[in-house]
Coordinates of N, CA and C in Angstrom, one line a residue:
X359 N 6.8 53.6 -30.7 CA 7.0 52.3 -30.3 C 6.5 51.3 -31.4
X360 N 5.3 51.6 -31.9 CA 4.8 50.7 -32.9 C 5.5 50.8 -34.3
X361 N 6.3 51.9 -34.4 CA 7.0 52.1 -35.7 C 7.9 50.9 -36.1
X362 N 8.4 50.2 -35.1 CA 9.2 49.0 -35.4 C 8.5 48.0 -36.3
X363 N 7.2 48.0 -36.3 CA 6.4 47.1 -37.1 C 5.9 47.7 -38.4
X364 N 6.1 49.0 -38.6 CA 5.5 49.6 -39.8 C 6.3 49.1 -41.0
X365 N 5.5 48.7 -42.1 CA 6.2 48.3 -43.3 C 6.8 49.5 -44.0
X366 N 7.8 49.3 -44.8 CA 8.3 50.4 -45.7 C 7.3 50.8 -46.7
X367 N 6.6 49.7 -47.2 CA 5.5 50.0 -48.2 C 4.4 48.9 -48.0
X368 N 3.2 49.3 -48.2 CA 2.1 48.4 -48.2 C 1.4 48.4 -49.5
X369 N 1.3 47.2 -50.1 CA 0.7 47.1 -51.4 C -0.4 46.0 -51.3
X370 N -1.3 46.0 -52.3 CA -2.4 45.0 -52.3 C -1.9 43.6 -52.5
X371 N -0.8 43.4 -53.3 CA -0.4 42.0 -53.6 C 1.0 42.0 -54.1
X372 N 1.7 40.9 -53.9 CA 3.0 40.7 -54.4 C 3.1 40.8 -55.9
X373 N 1.9 40.6 -56.6 CA 1.8 40.6 -58.0 C 1.7 41.9 -58.6
X374 N 1.5 43.0 -57.8 CA 1.4 44.3 -58.4 C 2.7 45.2 -58.2
X375 N 3.7 44.7 -57.5 CA 4.9 45.4 -57.3 C 5.6 45.6 -58.6
X376 N 6.2 46.8 -58.9 CA 6.9 47.1 -60.1 C 8.4 46.6 -60.0
X377 N 8.6 45.3 -60.2 CA 9.9 44.7 -60.0 C 10.9 45.2 -61.0
X378 N 10.5 45.6 -62.2 CA 11.4 46.1 -63.2 C 11.9 47.5 -62.7
X379 N 11.1 48.3 -62.2 CA 11.5 49.6 -61.6 C 12.5 49.4 -60.5
X380 N 12.2 48.5 -59.6 CA 13.1 48.2 -58.5 C 14.5 47.7 -58.9
X381 N 14.5 46.9 -60.0 CA 15.7 46.4 -60.5 C 16.5 47.6 -61.1
X382 N 15.8 48.5 -61.8 CA 16.5 49.7 -62.3 C 17.1 50.5 -61.2
X383 N 16.5 50.5 -60.0 CA 17.0 51.2 -58.9 C 18.2 50.5 -58.2
X384 N 18.5 49.3 -58.7 CA 19.7 48.6 -58.1 C 19.4 47.4 -57.3
X385 N 18.1 47.0 -57.1 CA 17.8 45.9 -56.3 C 18.1 44.6 -57.1
X386 N 18.7 43.6 -56.4 CA 19.1 42.4 -57.1 C 18.6 41.1 -56.5
X387 N 18.1 41.2 -55.3 CA 17.6 40.0 -54.6 C 16.3 40.2 -54.0
X388 N 15.4 39.2 -54.0 CA 14.1 39.3 -53.4 C 13.9 38.1 -52.5
X389 N 13.5 38.3 -51.3 CA 13.1 37.3 -50.3 C 11.6 37.3 -50.2
X390 N 11.0 36.1 -50.4 CA 9.5 36.0 -50.3 C 9.1 35.1 -49.2
X391 N 8.1 35.5 -48.5 CA 7.3 34.5 -47.7 C 6.4 33.8 -48.7
X392 N 5.9 32.6 -48.3 CA 5.1 31.9 -49.3 C 3.6 32.0 -49.0
X393 N 3.2 31.4 -47.8 CA 1.8 31.2 -47.5 C 1.1 32.6 -47.3
X394 N 0.0 32.8 -48.0 CA -0.8 34.0 -48.0 C -0.1 35.2 -48.5
X395 N 1.1 35.0 -49.0 CA 1.9 36.1 -49.7 C 1.8 35.8 -51.2
X396 N 2.1 34.6 -51.6 CA 2.1 34.2 -53.0 C 1.0 33.3 -53.4
X397 N 0.5 32.5 -52.4 CA -0.6 31.6 -52.7 C -1.3 31.4 -51.3
X398 N -2.6 30.9 -51.3 CA -3.2 30.6 -50.1 C -2.4 29.6 -49.2
X399 N -2.6 29.6 -47.9 CA -1.9 28.7 -47.0 C -1.9 27.3 -47.5
X400 N -0.7 26.7 -47.7 CA -0.6 25.3 -48.0 C -0.8 25.0 -49.5
X401 N -1.2 25.9 -50.3 CA -1.5 25.7 -51.7 C -0.2 25.6 -52.6
X402 N -0.3 24.8 -53.7 CA 0.9 24.7 -54.6 C 1.0 26.0 -55.4
X403 N 2.1 26.2 -56.0 CA 2.3 27.3 -56.9 C 1.3 27.3 -58.0
X404 N 0.6 28.4 -58.2 CA -0.4 28.5 -59.3 C 0.2 29.1 -60.5
X405 N -0.6 29.3 -61.6 CA 0.0 29.9 -62.8 C 0.5 31.3 -62.6
X406 N -0.2 32.0 -61.7 CA 0.3 33.4 -61.4 C 1.6 33.4 -60.7
X407 N 1.8 32.5 -59.8 CA 3.1 32.4 -59.1 C 4.2 32.0 -60.0
X408 N 3.9 31.0 -60.8 CA 4.9 30.5 -61.8 C 5.3 31.6 -62.8
X409 N 4.4 32.3 -63.2 CA 4.7 33.4 -64.2 C 5.5 34.5 -63.5
X410 N 5.2 34.8 -62.2 CA 6.0 35.8 -61.5 C 7.4 35.4 -61.4
X411 N 7.7 34.1 -61.0 CA 9.0 33.7 -60.8 C 9.8 33.6 -62.1
X412 N 9.1 33.3 -63.2 CA 9.8 33.3 -64.5 C 10.2 34.8 -64.9
X413 N 9.2 35.7 -64.6 CA 9.5 37.1 -64.9 C 10.7 37.6 -64.1
X414 N 10.7 37.3 -62.8 CA 11.8 37.7 -61.9 C 13.1 37.2 -62.4
X415 N 13.2 36.0 -62.8 CA 14.4 35.4 -63.3 C 14.9 36.1 -64.6
X416 N 13.9 36.3 -65.5 CA 14.3 37.0 -66.7 C 14.8 38.4 -66.5
X417 N 14.2 39.1 -65.5 CA 14.7 40.5 -65.1 C 16.1 40.4 -64.6
X418 N 16.5 39.3 -63.9 CA 17.8 39.1 -63.4 C 17.9 39.0 -61.9
X419 N 16.8 38.9 -61.2 CA 16.8 38.7 -59.8 C 17.2 37.4 -59.3
X420 N 17.9 37.3 -58.1 CA 18.1 36.1 -57.4 C 16.9 36.1 -56.4
X421 N 16.4 34.9 -56.1 CA 15.2 34.9 -55.2 C 15.4 33.7 -54.2
X422 N 15.0 34.0 -53.0 CA 15.0 33.0 -51.9 C 13.6 33.0 -51.2
X423 N 13.0 31.8 -51.0 CA 11.8 31.7 -50.2 C 12.2 31.5 -48.8
X424 N 11.6 32.3 -47.9 CA 11.9 32.3 -46.5 C 10.6 32.0 -45.7
X425 N 10.6 30.8 -45.1 CA 9.3 30.4 -44.4 C 9.6 29.9 -43.0
X426 N 8.7 30.1 -42.1 CA 8.8 29.5 -40.8 C 8.2 28.1 -40.9
X427 N 7.6 27.7 -42.0 CA 7.0 26.3 -42.2 C 8.1 25.3 -42.2
X428 N 7.7 24.0 -42.2 CA 8.6 22.9 -42.2 C 9.0 22.6 -43.7
X429 N 10.1 21.9 -43.8 CA 10.7 21.6 -45.2 C 9.7 21.0 -46.2
X430 N 8.9 20.0 -45.9 CA 8.0 19.5 -46.9 C 7.2 20.5 -47.6
X431 N 6.6 21.4 -46.8 CA 5.8 22.5 -47.4 C 6.6 23.4 -48.3
X432 N 7.7 23.9 -47.8 CA 8.5 24.8 -48.5 C 9.1 24.2 -49.8
X433 N 9.6 23.0 -49.6 CA 10.2 22.2 -50.7 C 9.2 22.0 -51.9
X434 N 8.0 21.6 -51.5 CA 7.0 21.3 -52.5 C 6.7 22.5 -53.3
X435 N 6.6 23.7 -52.7 CA 6.4 24.9 -53.4 C 7.6 25.3 -54.3
X436 N 8.8 25.1 -53.7 CA 10.0 25.4 -54.4 C 10.2 24.5 -55.6
X437 N 9.8 23.2 -55.5 CA 10.0 22.3 -56.6 C 9.3 22.8 -57.9
X438 N 8.3 23.7 -57.7 CA 7.6 24.3 -58.9 C 8.3 25.5 -59.3
X439 N 8.7 26.4 -58.4 CA 9.2 27.7 -58.8 C 10.7 27.7 -59.1
X440 N 11.4 26.7 -58.5 CA 12.8 26.5 -58.7 C 13.7 27.7 -58.4
X441 N 13.7 28.1 -57.1 CA 14.7 29.1 -56.6 C 15.4 28.4 -55.4
X442 N 15.9 29.2 -54.5 CA 16.5 28.7 -53.3 C 15.5 28.9 -52.1
X443 N 15.6 28.1 -51.0 CA 14.7 28.3 -50.0 C 15.3 28.0 -48.6
X444 N 14.7 28.6 -47.6 CA 15.0 28.4 -46.2 C 13.7 28.1 -45.5
X445 N 13.7 26.9 -44.8 CA 12.5 26.6 -44.0 C 12.8 26.7 -42.5
X446 N 11.8 26.7 -41.7 CA 12.0 26.9 -40.2 C 12.9 28.1 -40.0
X447 N 12.6 29.2 -40.6 CA 13.5 30.4 -40.7 C 13.6 31.1 -39.4
X448 N 12.7 31.0 -38.5 CA 12.8 31.7 -37.2 C 12.5 33.2 -37.3
X449 N 11.6 33.5 -38.3 CA 11.2 34.9 -38.3 C 10.4 35.3 -37.1
X450 N 10.6 36.4 -36.5 CA 11.2 37.6 -37.0 C 12.7 37.8 -36.7
X451 N 13.3 36.7 -36.2 CA 14.8 36.8 -36.1 C 15.5 37.2 -37.4
X452 N 16.6 37.8 -37.4 CA 17.2 38.3 -38.6 C 18.1 37.2 -39.3
X453 N 18.4 36.1 -38.6 CA 19.3 35.1 -39.1 C 18.9 34.5 -40.5
X454 N 17.6 34.2 -40.7 CA 17.1 33.7 -41.9 C 17.3 34.7 -43.1
X455 N 17.0 35.9 -42.8 CA 17.2 37.0 -43.8 C 18.6 37.1 -44.2
X456 N 19.5 37.1 -43.2 CA 20.9 37.2 -43.4 C 21.4 36.0 -44.3
X457 N 21.0 34.9 -43.9 CA 21.4 33.7 -44.7 C 20.9 33.7 -46.1
X458 N 19.6 34.2 -46.3 CA 19.1 34.4 -47.6 C 19.9 35.3 -48.5
X459 N 20.3 36.4 -47.9 CA 21.2 37.4 -48.6 C 22.5 36.7 -49.0
X460 N 23.1 36.0 -48.1 CA 24.3 35.2 -48.3 C 24.2 34.3 -49.5
X461 N 23.0 33.6 -49.5 CA 22.8 32.6 -50.6 C 22.7 33.3 -52.0
X462 N 22.1 34.6 -52.0 CA 21.9 35.3 -53.2 C 23.1 36.1 -53.6
X463 N 24.1 36.3 -52.6 CA 25.2 37.2 -52.9 C 24.8 38.7 -52.9
X464 N 23.8 39.0 -52.1 CA 23.3 40.4 -52.0 C 23.5 40.9 -50.5
X465 N 23.1 42.2 -50.3 CA 23.2 42.7 -49.0 C 22.0 43.6 -48.7
X466 N 22.0 44.3 -47.6 CA 20.8 45.1 -47.3 C 20.5 46.2 -48.2
X467 N 21.5 46.7 -49.0 CA 21.3 47.8 -49.9 C 20.6 47.4 -51.2
X468 N 20.6 46.1 -51.5 CA 20.1 45.7 -52.8 C 19.1 44.4 -52.7
X469 N 18.5 44.3 -51.5 CA 17.6 43.2 -51.3 C 16.3 43.7 -50.8
X470 N 15.2 43.0 -51.3 CA 13.8 43.4 -50.9 C 13.2 42.2 -50.2
X471 N 12.2 42.4 -49.4 CA 11.5 41.4 -48.8 C 10.0 41.6 -49.0
X472 N 9.2 40.5 -49.3 CA 7.8 40.6 -49.5 C 7.1 39.6 -48.7
X473 N 6.2 40.1 -47.8 CA 5.4 39.1 -46.9 C 4.1 39.7 -46.5
X474 N 3.3 38.9 -45.8 CA 1.9 39.3 -45.4 C 1.7 39.5 -43.9
X475 N 2.7 39.2 -43.1 CA 2.5 39.4 -41.7 C 3.4 40.4 -41.1
X476 N 2.9 41.3 -40.3 CA 3.7 42.3 -39.6 C 4.6 41.8 -38.6
X477 N 4.1 40.9 -37.7 CA 4.9 40.5 -36.5 C 6.0 39.4 -36.8
X478 N 5.9 38.8 -38.0 CA 7.0 37.9 -38.3 C 7.8 38.4 -39.5
X479 N 7.1 38.5 -40.7 CA 7.7 38.9 -41.9 C 8.3 40.3 -41.9
X480 N 7.5 41.3 -41.7 CA 8.0 42.7 -41.8 C 8.9 43.0 -40.6
X481 N 8.6 42.7 -39.4 CA 9.5 43.0 -38.3 C 10.8 42.3 -38.5
X482 N 10.8 41.1 -39.0 CA 12.1 40.4 -39.3 C 12.9 41.1 -40.3
X483 N 12.3 41.5 -41.4 CA 13.0 42.2 -42.5 C 13.5 43.6 -41.9
X484 N 12.8 44.2 -41.1 CA 13.2 45.5 -40.5 C 14.4 45.2 -39.6
X485 N 14.4 44.1 -38.8 CA 15.5 43.8 -37.9 C 16.7 43.5 -38.7
X486 N 16.6 43.0 -39.9 CA 17.7 42.7 -40.8 C 18.1 43.9 -41.6
X487 N 17.4 45.0 -41.6 CA 17.7 46.2 -42.4 C 17.4 46.1 -43.8
X488 N 16.3 45.3 -44.2 CA 15.9 45.1 -45.6 C 14.7 45.9 -45.9
X489 N 14.7 46.5 -47.1 CA 13.5 47.2 -47.5 C 12.4 46.2 -47.7
X490 N 11.2 46.5 -47.2 CA 10.1 45.5 -47.2 C 8.8 46.0 -47.7
X491 N 8.0 45.0 -48.2 CA 6.6 45.3 -48.7 C 5.7 44.4 -48.0
X492 N 4.7 45.0 -47.3 CA 3.6 44.2 -46.7 C 2.5 44.1 -47.7
X493 N 2.1 42.8 -48.0 CA 1.0 42.6 -48.9 C -0.2 42.1 -48.1
X494 N -1.4 42.3 -48.7 CA -2.6 41.8 -48.1 C -2.7 40.3 -48.2
X495 N -3.1 39.6 -47.1 CA -3.2 38.2 -47.2 C -4.1 37.7 -48.3
X496 N -3.7 36.7 -49.1 CA -4.4 36.2 -50.2 C -5.8 35.6 -49.8
X497 N -5.8 34.9 -48.7 CA -7.0 34.1 -48.3 C -7.3 34.3 -46.9
X498 N -8.6 34.5 -46.5 CA -8.9 34.7 -45.1 C -8.7 33.5 -44.2
X499 N -8.7 32.2 -44.7 CA -8.6 31.0 -43.9 C -7.1 30.9 -43.4
X500 N -6.9 31.0 -42.1 CA -5.6 30.8 -41.5 C -5.6 30.0 -40.2
X501 N -4.5 29.6 -39.8 CA -4.4 28.9 -38.5 C -4.7 29.8 -37.4
X502 N -5.1 29.3 -36.3 CA -5.6 30.1 -35.2 C -4.5 31.1 -34.6
X503 N -3.3 30.6 -34.6 CA -2.2 31.5 -34.1 C -2.0 32.8 -35.0
X504 N -2.3 32.6 -36.3 CA -2.2 33.7 -37.2 C -3.4 34.6 -37.1
X505 N -4.5 34.0 -36.9 CA -5.8 34.8 -36.7 C -5.6 35.7 -35.5
X506 N -5.0 35.2 -34.4 CA -4.8 36.0 -33.2 C -3.8 37.1 -33.5
X507 N -2.8 36.9 -34.2 CA -1.8 37.9 -34.6 C -2.4 39.0 -35.4
X508 N -3.4 38.6 -36.3 CA -4.0 39.6 -37.1 C -4.8 40.6 -36.3
X509 N -5.3 40.3 -35.2 CA -6.0 41.2 -34.3 C -5.0 42.3 -33.9
X510 N -3.8 42.0 -33.5 CA -2.8 43.0 -33.1 C -2.3 43.8 -34.3
X511 N -2.2 43.1 -35.5 CA -1.9 43.8 -36.7 C -2.8 44.9 -37.1
X512 N -4.1 44.7 -36.8 CA -5.1 45.7 -37.1 C -4.8 47.0 -36.4
X513 N -4.4 46.8 -35.1 CA -4.1 48.0 -34.3 C -2.9 48.7 -34.9
X514 N -1.9 48.0 -35.2 CA -0.6 48.6 -35.7 C -0.9 49.3 -37.1
X515 N -1.7 48.6 -37.9 CA -2.0 49.2 -39.2 C -2.9 50.4 -39.1
X516 N -3.7 50.5 -38.1 CA -4.5 51.7 -37.9 C -3.5 52.9 -37.7
X517 N -2.6 52.7 -36.8 CA -1.6 53.8 -36.5 C -0.7 54.0 -37.7
X518 N -0.3 53.0 -38.4 CA 0.6 53.1 -39.6 C -0.1 54.0 -40.7
X519 N -1.4 53.7 -40.9 CA -2.1 54.5 -42.0 C -2.2 55.9 -41.6
X520 N -2.5 56.1 -40.3 CA -2.5 57.5 -39.8 C -1.2 58.2 -40.0
X521 N -0.1 57.5 -39.7 CA 1.3 58.0 -39.8 C 1.5 58.4 -41.3
X522 N 1.1 57.5 -42.2 CA 1.3 57.7 -43.7 C 0.5 58.9 -44.1
X523 N -0.7 59.1 -43.7 CA -1.5 60.3 -44.0 C -0.8 61.5 -43.6
X524 N -0.3 61.5 -42.3 CA 0.4 62.7 -41.8 C 1.6 63.0 -42.6
X525 N 2.3 62.0 -43.1 CA 3.5 62.2 -43.9 C 3.2 62.9 -45.2
X526 N 2.1 62.4 -45.8 CA 1.6 62.9 -47.1 C 1.2 64.4 -47.0
X527 N 0.5 64.7 -45.9 CA 0.1 66.1 -45.6 C 1.2 67.0 -45.4
X528 N 2.3 66.6 -45.0 CA 3.5 67.4 -44.8 C 4.1 67.8 -46.1
X529 N 3.9 67.1 -47.1 CA 4.5 67.3 -48.4 C 3.8 68.4 -49.2

């Protein structure tokens, strides 16, 4: 039952993913959450985020920011990184993910998603059929509704890690 929330991959940060390797594997589009995935909640794009987006563009990726936040927040971040964006995305519903793929001209076979929350970001990407990466939140300061979700996430991640260990032991 909890498997529906399990990420395809869990990594420390959006900044450690081997995007070049994934491009070589045929991926052409990346959908990113913003807050606590790329920068602390509400923060502007920092040098690391700007460098990442430049790198992704040079590799050849199309990128869309997908956020449940309101347009002023998403637009202000996007004004710095200059990609496409969707605000009030309605994650974990699959509609925003599908719209993002439409904007990029990609599909589920060549699109990646990167986010920090299991019950919105990852579950939504899984609902849409997109390969996904769960990253550790960048900053511990979060709104109360997210703090409450993190309690449930800890339970799911306990069982996910146990599942991953069992899978490794089978090999």
